[in-house]
PDB file of C-alpha atoms in Angstrom:
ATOM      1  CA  UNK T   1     -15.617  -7.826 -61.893  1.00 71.00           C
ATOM      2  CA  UNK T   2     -17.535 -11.195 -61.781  1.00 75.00           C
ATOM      3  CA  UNK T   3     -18.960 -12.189 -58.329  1.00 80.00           C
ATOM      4  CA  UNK T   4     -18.830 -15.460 -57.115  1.00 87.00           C
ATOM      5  CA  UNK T   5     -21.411 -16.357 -54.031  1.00 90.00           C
ATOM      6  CA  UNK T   6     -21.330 -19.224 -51.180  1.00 92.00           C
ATOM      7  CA  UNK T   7     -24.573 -19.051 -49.200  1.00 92.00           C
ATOM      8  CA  UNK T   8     -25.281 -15.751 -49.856  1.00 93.00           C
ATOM      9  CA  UNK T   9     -21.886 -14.046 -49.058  1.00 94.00           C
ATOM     10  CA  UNK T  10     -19.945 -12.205 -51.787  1.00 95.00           C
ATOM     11  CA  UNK T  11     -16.871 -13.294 -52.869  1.00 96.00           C
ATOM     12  CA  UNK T  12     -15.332 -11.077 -55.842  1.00 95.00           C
ATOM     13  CA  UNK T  13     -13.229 -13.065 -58.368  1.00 91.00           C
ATOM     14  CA  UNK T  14     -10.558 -10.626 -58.889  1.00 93.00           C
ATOM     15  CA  UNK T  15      -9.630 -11.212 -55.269  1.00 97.00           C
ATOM     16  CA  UNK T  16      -7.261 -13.654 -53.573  1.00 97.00           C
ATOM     17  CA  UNK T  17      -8.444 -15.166 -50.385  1.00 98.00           C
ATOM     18  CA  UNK T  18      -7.075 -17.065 -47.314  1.00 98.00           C
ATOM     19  CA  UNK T  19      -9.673 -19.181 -46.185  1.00 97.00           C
ATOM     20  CA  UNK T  20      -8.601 -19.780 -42.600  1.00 96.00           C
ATOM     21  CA  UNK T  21      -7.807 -16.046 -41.944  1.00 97.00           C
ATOM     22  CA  UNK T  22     -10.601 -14.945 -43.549  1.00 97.00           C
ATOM     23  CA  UNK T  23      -9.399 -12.263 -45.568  1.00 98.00           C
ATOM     24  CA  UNK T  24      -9.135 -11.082 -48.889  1.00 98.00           C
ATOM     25  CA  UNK T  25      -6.168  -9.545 -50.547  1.00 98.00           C
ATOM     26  CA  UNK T  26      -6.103  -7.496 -54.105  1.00 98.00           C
ATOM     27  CA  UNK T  27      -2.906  -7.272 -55.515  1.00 96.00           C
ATOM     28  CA  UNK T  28      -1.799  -3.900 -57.320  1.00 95.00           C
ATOM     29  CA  UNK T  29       0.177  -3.536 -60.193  1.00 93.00           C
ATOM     30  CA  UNK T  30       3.265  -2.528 -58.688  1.00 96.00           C
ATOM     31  CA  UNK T  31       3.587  -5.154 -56.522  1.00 96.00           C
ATOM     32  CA  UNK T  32       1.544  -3.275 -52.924  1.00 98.00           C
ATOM     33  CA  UNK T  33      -1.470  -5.647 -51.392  1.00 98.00           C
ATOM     34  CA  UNK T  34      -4.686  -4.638 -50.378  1.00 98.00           C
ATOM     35  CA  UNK T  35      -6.557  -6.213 -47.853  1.00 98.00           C
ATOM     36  CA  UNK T  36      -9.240  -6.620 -45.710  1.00 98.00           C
ATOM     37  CA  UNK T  37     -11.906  -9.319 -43.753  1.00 98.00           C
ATOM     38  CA  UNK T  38     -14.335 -11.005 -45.894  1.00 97.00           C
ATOM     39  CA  UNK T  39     -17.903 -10.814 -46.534  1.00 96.00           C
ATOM     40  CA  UNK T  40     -18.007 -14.115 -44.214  1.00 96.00           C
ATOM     41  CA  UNK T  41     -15.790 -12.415 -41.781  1.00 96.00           C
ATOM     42  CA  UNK T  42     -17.887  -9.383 -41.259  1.00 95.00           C
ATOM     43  CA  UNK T  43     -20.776 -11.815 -41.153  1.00 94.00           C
ATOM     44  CA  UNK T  44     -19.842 -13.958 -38.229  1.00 93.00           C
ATOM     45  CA  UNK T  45     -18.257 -10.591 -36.593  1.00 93.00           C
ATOM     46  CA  UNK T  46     -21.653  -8.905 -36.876  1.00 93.00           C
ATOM     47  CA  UNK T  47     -22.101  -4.869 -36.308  1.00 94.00           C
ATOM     48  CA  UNK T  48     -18.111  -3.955 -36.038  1.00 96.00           C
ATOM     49  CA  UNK T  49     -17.519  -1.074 -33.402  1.00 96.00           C
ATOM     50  CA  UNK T  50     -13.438  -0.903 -33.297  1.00 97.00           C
ATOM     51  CA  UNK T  51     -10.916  -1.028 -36.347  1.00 97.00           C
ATOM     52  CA  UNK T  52      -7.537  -0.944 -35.147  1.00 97.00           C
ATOM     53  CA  UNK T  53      -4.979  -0.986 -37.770  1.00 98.00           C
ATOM     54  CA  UNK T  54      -1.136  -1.083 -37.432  1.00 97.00           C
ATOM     55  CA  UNK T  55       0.831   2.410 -38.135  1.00 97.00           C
ATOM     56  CA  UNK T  56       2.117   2.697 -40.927  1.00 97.00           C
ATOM     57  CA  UNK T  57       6.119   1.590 -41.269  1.00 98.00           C
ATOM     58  CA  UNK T  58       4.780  -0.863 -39.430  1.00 98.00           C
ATOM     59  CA  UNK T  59       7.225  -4.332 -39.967  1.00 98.00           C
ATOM     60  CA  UNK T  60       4.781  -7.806 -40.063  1.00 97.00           C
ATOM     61  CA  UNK T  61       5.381 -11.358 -40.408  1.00 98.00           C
ATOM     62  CA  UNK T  62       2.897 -14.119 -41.786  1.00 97.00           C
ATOM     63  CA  UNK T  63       0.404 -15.265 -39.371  1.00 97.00           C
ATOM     64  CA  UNK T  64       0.599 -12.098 -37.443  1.00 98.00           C
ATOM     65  CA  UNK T  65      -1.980  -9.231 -37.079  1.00 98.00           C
ATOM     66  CA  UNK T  66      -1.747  -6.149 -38.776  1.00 98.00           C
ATOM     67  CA  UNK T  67      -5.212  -5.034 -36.762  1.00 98.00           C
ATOM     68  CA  UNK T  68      -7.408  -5.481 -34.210  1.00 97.00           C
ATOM     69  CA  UNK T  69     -11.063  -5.537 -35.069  1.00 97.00           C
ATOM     70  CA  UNK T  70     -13.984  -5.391 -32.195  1.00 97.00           C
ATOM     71  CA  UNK T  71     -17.343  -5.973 -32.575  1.00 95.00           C
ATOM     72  CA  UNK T  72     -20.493  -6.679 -30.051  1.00 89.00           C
ATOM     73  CA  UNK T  73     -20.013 -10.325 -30.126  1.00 83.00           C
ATOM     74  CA  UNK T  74     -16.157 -11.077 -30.666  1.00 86.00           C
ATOM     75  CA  UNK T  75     -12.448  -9.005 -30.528  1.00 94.00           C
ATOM     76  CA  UNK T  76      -9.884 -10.657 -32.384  1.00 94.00           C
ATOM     77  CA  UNK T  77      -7.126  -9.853 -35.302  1.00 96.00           C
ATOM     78  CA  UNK T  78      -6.986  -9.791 -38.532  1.00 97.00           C
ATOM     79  CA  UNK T  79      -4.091 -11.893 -39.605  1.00 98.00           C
ATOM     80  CA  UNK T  80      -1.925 -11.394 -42.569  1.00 98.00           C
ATOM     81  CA  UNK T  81      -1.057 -14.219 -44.793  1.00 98.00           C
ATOM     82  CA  UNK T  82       2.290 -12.857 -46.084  1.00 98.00           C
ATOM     83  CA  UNK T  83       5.414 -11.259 -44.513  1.00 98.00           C
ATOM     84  CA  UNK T  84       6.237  -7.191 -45.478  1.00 98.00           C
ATOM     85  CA  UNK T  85       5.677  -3.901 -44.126  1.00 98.00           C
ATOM     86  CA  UNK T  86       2.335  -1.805 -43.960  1.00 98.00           C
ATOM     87  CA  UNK T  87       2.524   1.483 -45.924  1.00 98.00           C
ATOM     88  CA  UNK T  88      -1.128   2.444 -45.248  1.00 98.00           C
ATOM     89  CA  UNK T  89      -3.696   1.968 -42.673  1.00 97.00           C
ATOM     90  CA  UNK T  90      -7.329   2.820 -43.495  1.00 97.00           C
ATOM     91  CA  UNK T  91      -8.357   5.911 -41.300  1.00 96.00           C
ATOM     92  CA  UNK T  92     -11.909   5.595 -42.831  1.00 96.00           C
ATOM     93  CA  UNK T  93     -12.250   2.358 -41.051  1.00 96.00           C
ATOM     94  CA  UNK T  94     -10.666   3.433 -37.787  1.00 95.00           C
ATOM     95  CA  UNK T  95     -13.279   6.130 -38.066  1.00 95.00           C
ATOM     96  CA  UNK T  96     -16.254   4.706 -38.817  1.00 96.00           C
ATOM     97  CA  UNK T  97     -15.435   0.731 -38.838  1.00 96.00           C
ATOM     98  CA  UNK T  98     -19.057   0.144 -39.971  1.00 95.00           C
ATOM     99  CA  UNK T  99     -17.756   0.623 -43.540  1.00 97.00           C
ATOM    100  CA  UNK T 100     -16.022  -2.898 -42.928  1.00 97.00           C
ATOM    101  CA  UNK T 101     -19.571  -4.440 -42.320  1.00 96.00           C
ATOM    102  CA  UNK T 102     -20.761  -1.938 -45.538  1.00 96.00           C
ATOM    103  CA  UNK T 103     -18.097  -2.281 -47.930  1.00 97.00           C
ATOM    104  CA  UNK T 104     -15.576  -5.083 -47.123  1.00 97.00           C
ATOM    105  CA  UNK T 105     -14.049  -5.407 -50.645  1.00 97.00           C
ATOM    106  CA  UNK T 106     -13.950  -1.518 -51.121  1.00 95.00           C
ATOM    107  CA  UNK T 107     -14.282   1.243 -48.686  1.00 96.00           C
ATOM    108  CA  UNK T 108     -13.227  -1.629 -46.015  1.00 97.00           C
ATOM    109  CA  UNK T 109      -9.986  -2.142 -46.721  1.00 98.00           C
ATOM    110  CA  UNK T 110      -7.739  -2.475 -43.664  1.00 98.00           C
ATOM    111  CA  UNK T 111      -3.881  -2.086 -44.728  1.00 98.00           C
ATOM    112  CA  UNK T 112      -1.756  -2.035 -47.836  1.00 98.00           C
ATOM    113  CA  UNK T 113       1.601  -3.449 -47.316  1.00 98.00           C
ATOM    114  CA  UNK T 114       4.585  -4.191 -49.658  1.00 98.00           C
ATOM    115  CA  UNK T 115       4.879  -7.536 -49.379  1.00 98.00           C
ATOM    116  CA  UNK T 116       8.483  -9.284 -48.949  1.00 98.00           C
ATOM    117  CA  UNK T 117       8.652 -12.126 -51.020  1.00 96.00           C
ATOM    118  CA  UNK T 118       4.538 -12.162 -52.358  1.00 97.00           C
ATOM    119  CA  UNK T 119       5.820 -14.951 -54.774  1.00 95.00           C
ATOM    120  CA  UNK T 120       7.780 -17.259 -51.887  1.00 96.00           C
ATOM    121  CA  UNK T 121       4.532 -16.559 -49.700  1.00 96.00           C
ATOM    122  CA  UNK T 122       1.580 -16.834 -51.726  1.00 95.00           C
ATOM    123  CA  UNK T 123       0.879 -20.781 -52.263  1.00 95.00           C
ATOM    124  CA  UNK T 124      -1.476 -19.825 -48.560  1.00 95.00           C
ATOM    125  CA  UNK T 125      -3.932 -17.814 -51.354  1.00 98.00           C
ATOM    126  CA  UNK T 126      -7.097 -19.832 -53.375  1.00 97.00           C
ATOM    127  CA  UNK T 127      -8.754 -17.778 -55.991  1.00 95.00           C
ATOM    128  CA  UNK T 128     -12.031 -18.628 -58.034  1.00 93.00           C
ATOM    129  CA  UNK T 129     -13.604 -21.920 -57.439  1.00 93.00           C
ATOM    130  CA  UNK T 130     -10.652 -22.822 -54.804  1.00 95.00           C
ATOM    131  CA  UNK T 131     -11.884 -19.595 -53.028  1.00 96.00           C
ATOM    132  CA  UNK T 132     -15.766 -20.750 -53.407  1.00 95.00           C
ATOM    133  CA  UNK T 133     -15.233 -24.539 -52.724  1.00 96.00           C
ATOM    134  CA  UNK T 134     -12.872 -23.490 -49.478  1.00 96.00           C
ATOM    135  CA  UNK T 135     -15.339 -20.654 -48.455  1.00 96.00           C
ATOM    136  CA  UNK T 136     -18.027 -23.287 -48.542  1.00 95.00           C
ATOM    137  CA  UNK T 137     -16.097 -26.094 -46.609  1.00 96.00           C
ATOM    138  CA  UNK T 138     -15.505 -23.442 -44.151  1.00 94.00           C
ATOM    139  CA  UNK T 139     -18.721 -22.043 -43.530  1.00 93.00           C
ATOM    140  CA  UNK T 140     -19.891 -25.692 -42.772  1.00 94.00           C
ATOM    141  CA  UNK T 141     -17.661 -25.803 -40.239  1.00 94.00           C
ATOM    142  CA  UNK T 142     -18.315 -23.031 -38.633  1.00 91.00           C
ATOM    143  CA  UNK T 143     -22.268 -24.175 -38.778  1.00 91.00           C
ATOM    144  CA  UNK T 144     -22.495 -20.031 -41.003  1.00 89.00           C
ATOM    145  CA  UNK T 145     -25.969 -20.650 -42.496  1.00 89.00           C
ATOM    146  CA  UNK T 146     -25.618 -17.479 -45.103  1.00 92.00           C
ATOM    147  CA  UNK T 147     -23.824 -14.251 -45.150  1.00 93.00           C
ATOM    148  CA  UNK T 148     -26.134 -11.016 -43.184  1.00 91.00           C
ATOM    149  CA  UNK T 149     -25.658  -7.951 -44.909  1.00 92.00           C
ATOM    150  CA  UNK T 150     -26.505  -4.331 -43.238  1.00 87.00           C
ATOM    151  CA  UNK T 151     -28.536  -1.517 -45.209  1.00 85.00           C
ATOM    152  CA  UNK T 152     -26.403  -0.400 -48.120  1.00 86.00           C
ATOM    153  CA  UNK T 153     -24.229  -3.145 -48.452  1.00 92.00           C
ATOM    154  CA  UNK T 154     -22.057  -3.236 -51.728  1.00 88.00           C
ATOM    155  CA  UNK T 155     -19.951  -6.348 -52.715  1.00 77.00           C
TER     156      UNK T 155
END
């Protein structure tokens, strides 16, 4: 897997991304979604304490939250660009939600969810330099010097 960077943050080309939600989603071959926060997400969150995913069966609609996520320095959602139902939560990351600061593309996964219509849905998504250009529109913005990664981080 290629990596493309912005400022020092990791952002892993086989990935889509919604820029304003700030997460990442990986899209299996039969048709189930992975995702999680970004490497600029953990970033601005800093040390995460709380991962609170949605159960599974768990019915979710575009725009909403399917978890919580708390850190030292902000508590807000992670937001789902596309309408389904989760099938799997990530205990790991309830357990330990460091991993999300650790491994945010791997171990760090949130939910997987069947999606309900990913094709109807997924004009929200950039990939490659869309994901790069957006990533570093964003981060200008948000006045994000670089991405801060904690001892052991893998992209």
């Amino acid at each position: 897997v290629e990596k493309m960077e912005v400022n020092n943050c990791s952002l892993p080309d086989d990935l889509l991304y919604h820029v304003d939600y700030n997460v990442w989603l990986r899209l299996k071959e039969d048709g189930i979604v992975e995702m999680g926060m970004t490497d600029i997400a953990q970033t601005m969150a800093g040390s995460i304490i709380h991962c609170r995913p949605k159960k599974a069966g768990k019915k979710i609609k575009a725009g909403k939250s399917v978890a919580t996520v708390e850190s030292g320095k902000w508590v807000g959602p992670v937001k789902s660009p596309l309408t389904g139902i989760i099938l799997e939560r990530n205990d790991v990351a309830e357990g330990d939600a460091t991993i999300i600061n650790r491994s945010p593309y791997n171990e760090g996964w949130i939910v997987r969810i069947q999606p309900n219509n990913f094709e109807g849905e997924c004009g929200s998504l950039v990939e490659g330099d869309a994901a790069t250009a957006g990533y570093a529109e964003y981060m200008s913005e948000k006045d994000l010097a670089e991405c801060i990664h904690c001892e052991g981080f893998e992209a």
